[in-house]
């Protein structure tokens, strides 16, 4: 329980300061109406989606490798299949989430705000 609490504390701290770290500038959150709030929420979730997608992909291939490398042990094969199943479920949920966020943002007029922001390399 203590590890989970520490993980949540670290995660919330990192997510609080993440935009300032990525853009290397001050991050001022100015929400004046519900549309601005939804815009910032969509942007945050859009930034987290590729990270979670990568983790789900790693979980799937972890299960695949576990099944292949332990092909003589039925218990390990079953554990590998469970990892693969959860990886596929997570990938499906994340793809559905991405489509839902795109649909909602285009429906309320935010435009194409679900893309990963580009950082200018040259002024």
mmCIF file of C-alpha atoms in Angstrom:
data_model
loop_
_atom_site.group_PDB
_atom_site.id
_atom_site.type_symbol
_atom_site.label_atom_id
_atom_site.label_comp_id
_atom_site.label_asym_id
_atom_site.label_seq_id
_atom_site.Cartn_x
_atom_site.Cartn_y
_atom_site.Cartn_z
ATOM 1 C CA UNK A 1 0.000 0.000 0.000
ATOM 2 C CA UNK A 2 2.867 2.333 0.823
ATOM 3 C CA UNK A 3 4.502 1.669 -2.560
ATOM 4 C CA UNK A 4 1.250 2.526 -4.339
ATOM 5 C CA UNK A 5 0.928 5.751 -2.356
ATOM 6 C CA UNK A 6 4.517 6.720 -3.176
ATOM 7 C CA UNK A 7 3.949 5.894 -6.851
ATOM 8 C CA UNK A 8 0.814 8.058 -6.973
ATOM 9 C CA UNK A 9 2.653 10.936 -5.285
ATOM 10 C CA UNK A 10 5.556 10.770 -7.730
ATOM 11 C CA UNK A 11 3.233 10.412 -10.721
ATOM 12 C CA UNK A 12 1.098 13.389 -9.705
ATOM 13 C CA UNK A 13 4.203 15.520 -9.136
ATOM 14 C CA UNK A 14 5.665 14.596 -12.517
ATOM 15 C CA UNK A 15 2.381 15.209 -14.322
ATOM 16 C CA UNK A 16 2.009 18.579 -12.608
ATOM 17 C CA UNK A 17 5.336 19.837 -13.910
ATOM 18 C CA UNK A 18 5.430 17.862 -17.183
ATOM 19 C CA UNK A 19 4.411 20.670 -19.578
ATOM 20 C CA UNK A 20 7.031 23.014 -18.150
ATOM 21 C CA UNK A 21 9.717 20.369 -18.475
ATOM 22 C CA UNK A 22 8.809 19.448 -22.026
ATOM 23 C CA UNK A 23 8.681 22.966 -23.369
ATOM 24 C CA UNK A 24 11.436 24.277 -21.039
ATOM 25 C CA UNK A 25 9.379 27.327 -20.241
ATOM 26 C CA UNK A 26 6.916 28.487 -17.644
ATOM 27 C CA UNK A 27 3.570 26.788 -17.817
ATOM 28 C CA UNK A 28 0.638 29.018 -16.992
ATOM 29 C CA UNK A 29 -2.673 27.252 -16.797
ATOM 30 C CA UNK A 30 -5.342 29.812 -17.551
ATOM 31 C CA UNK A 31 -8.749 28.235 -17.656
ATOM 32 C CA UNK A 32 -11.462 30.781 -18.173
ATOM 33 C CA UNK A 33 -14.277 28.519 -19.338
ATOM 34 C CA UNK A 34 -15.197 24.879 -19.763
ATOM 35 C CA UNK A 35 -13.870 24.796 -23.330
ATOM 36 C CA UNK A 36 -10.368 25.725 -22.143
ATOM 37 C CA UNK A 37 -10.569 23.051 -19.458
ATOM 38 C CA UNK A 38 -11.587 20.410 -22.000
ATOM 39 C CA UNK A 39 -8.834 21.585 -24.346
ATOM 40 C CA UNK A 40 -6.154 21.181 -21.657
ATOM 41 C CA UNK A 41 -7.583 17.835 -20.590
ATOM 42 C CA UNK A 42 -7.568 16.566 -24.183
ATOM 43 C CA UNK A 43 -3.978 17.754 -24.637
ATOM 44 C CA UNK A 44 -2.832 16.033 -21.448
ATOM 45 C CA UNK A 45 -4.539 12.777 -22.326
ATOM 46 C CA UNK A 46 -3.158 12.969 -25.850
ATOM 47 C CA UNK A 47 0.353 13.250 -24.452
ATOM 48 C CA UNK A 48 -0.138 10.266 -22.158
ATOM 49 C CA UNK A 49 -1.676 8.041 -24.821
ATOM 50 C CA UNK A 50 1.574 7.172 -26.678
ATOM 51 C CA UNK A 51 3.301 6.311 -23.405
ATOM 52 C CA UNK A 52 0.492 3.997 -22.348
ATOM 53 C CA UNK A 53 0.329 2.524 -25.852
ATOM 54 C CA UNK A 54 4.039 1.705 -25.647
ATOM 55 C CA UNK A 55 3.597 0.076 -22.245
ATOM 56 C CA UNK A 56 0.733 -2.070 -23.537
ATOM 57 C CA UNK A 57 2.869 -3.086 -26.507
ATOM 58 C CA UNK A 58 5.724 -4.082 -24.171
ATOM 59 C CA UNK A 59 3.338 -6.113 -21.987
ATOM 60 C CA UNK A 60 2.086 -7.988 -25.044
ATOM 61 C CA UNK A 61 5.582 -8.857 -26.227
ATOM 62 C CA UNK A 62 6.655 -9.719 -22.681
ATOM 63 C CA UNK A 63 3.893 -12.326 -22.606
ATOM 64 C CA UNK A 64 4.847 -13.565 -26.063
ATOM 65 C CA UNK A 65 8.481 -14.001 -25.089
ATOM 66 C CA UNK A 66 7.492 -15.633 -21.810
ATOM 67 C CA UNK A 67 5.370 -18.165 -23.696
ATOM 68 C CA UNK A 68 8.059 -18.934 -26.264
ATOM 69 C CA UNK A 69 10.999 -19.165 -23.863
ATOM 70 C CA UNK A 70 9.141 -21.367 -21.370
ATOM 71 C CA UNK A 71 7.489 -23.658 -23.896
ATOM 72 C CA UNK A 72 8.033 -26.740 -21.711
ATOM 73 C CA UNK A 73 6.193 -25.399 -18.656
ATOM 74 C CA UNK A 74 2.405 -25.168 -18.966
ATOM 75 C CA UNK A 75 2.048 -22.745 -16.038
ATOM 76 C CA UNK A 76 4.489 -20.279 -17.588
ATOM 77 C CA UNK A 77 2.762 -20.600 -20.967
ATOM 78 C CA UNK A 78 -0.548 -19.737 -19.286
ATOM 79 C CA UNK A 79 1.021 -16.706 -17.574
ATOM 80 C CA UNK A 80 2.428 -15.593 -20.923
ATOM 81 C CA UNK A 81 -0.992 -15.923 -22.538
ATOM 82 C CA UNK A 82 -2.521 -13.814 -19.770
ATOM 83 C CA UNK A 83 0.067 -11.083 -20.375
ATOM 84 C CA UNK A 84 -0.655 -11.209 -24.102
ATOM 85 C CA UNK A 85 -4.404 -11.026 -23.486
ATOM 86 C CA UNK A 86 -4.058 -8.010 -21.182
ATOM 87 C CA UNK A 87 -1.720 -6.369 -23.681
ATOM 88 C CA UNK A 88 -4.268 -6.799 -26.469
ATOM 89 C CA UNK A 89 -7.086 -5.515 -24.239
ATOM 90 C CA UNK A 90 -5.011 -2.467 -23.286
ATOM 91 C CA UNK A 91 -4.145 -1.763 -26.936
ATOM 92 C CA UNK A 92 -7.821 -1.995 -27.902
ATOM 93 C CA UNK A 93 -8.872 0.320 -25.068
ATOM 94 C CA UNK A 94 -6.179 2.871 -25.924
ATOM 95 C CA UNK A 95 -7.023 2.885 -29.630
ATOM 96 C CA UNK A 96 -10.713 3.283 -28.765
ATOM 97 C CA UNK A 97 -9.809 6.067 -26.358
ATOM 98 C CA UNK A 98 -7.787 7.847 -29.051
ATOM 99 C CA UNK A 99 -10.698 7.657 -31.493
ATOM 100 C CA UNK A 100 -13.125 8.889 -28.831
ATOM 101 C CA UNK A 101 -10.903 11.852 -27.918
ATOM 102 C CA UNK A 102 -10.536 12.764 -31.611
ATOM 103 C CA UNK A 103 -14.298 12.560 -32.113
ATOM 104 C CA UNK A 104 -15.086 14.657 -29.041
ATOM 105 C CA UNK A 105 -12.480 17.312 -29.827
ATOM 106 C CA UNK A 106 -13.683 17.681 -33.414
ATOM 107 C CA UNK A 107 -17.322 17.738 -32.268
ATOM 108 C CA UNK A 108 -16.862 20.642 -29.869
ATOM 109 C CA UNK A 109 -14.712 22.589 -32.283
ATOM 110 C CA UNK A 110 -11.225 22.117 -30.911
ATOM 111 C CA UNK A 111 -9.968 21.039 -34.298
ATOM 112 C CA UNK A 112 -7.037 18.701 -34.566
ATOM 113 C CA UNK A 113 -5.826 19.188 -31.014
ATOM 114 C CA UNK A 114 -5.081 15.533 -30.350
ATOM 115 C CA UNK A 115 -1.785 15.431 -32.187
ATOM 116 C CA UNK A 116 1.515 15.426 -30.397
ATOM 117 C CA UNK A 117 2.755 19.017 -30.158
ATOM 118 C CA UNK A 118 5.788 19.832 -32.243
ATOM 119 C CA UNK A 119 8.724 21.583 -30.653
ATOM 120 C CA UNK A 120 10.407 24.143 -32.872
ATOM 121 C CA UNK A 121 14.067 23.296 -33.313
ATOM 122 C CA UNK A 122 15.098 26.465 -35.105
ATOM 123 C CA UNK A 123 13.764 29.961 -34.329
#
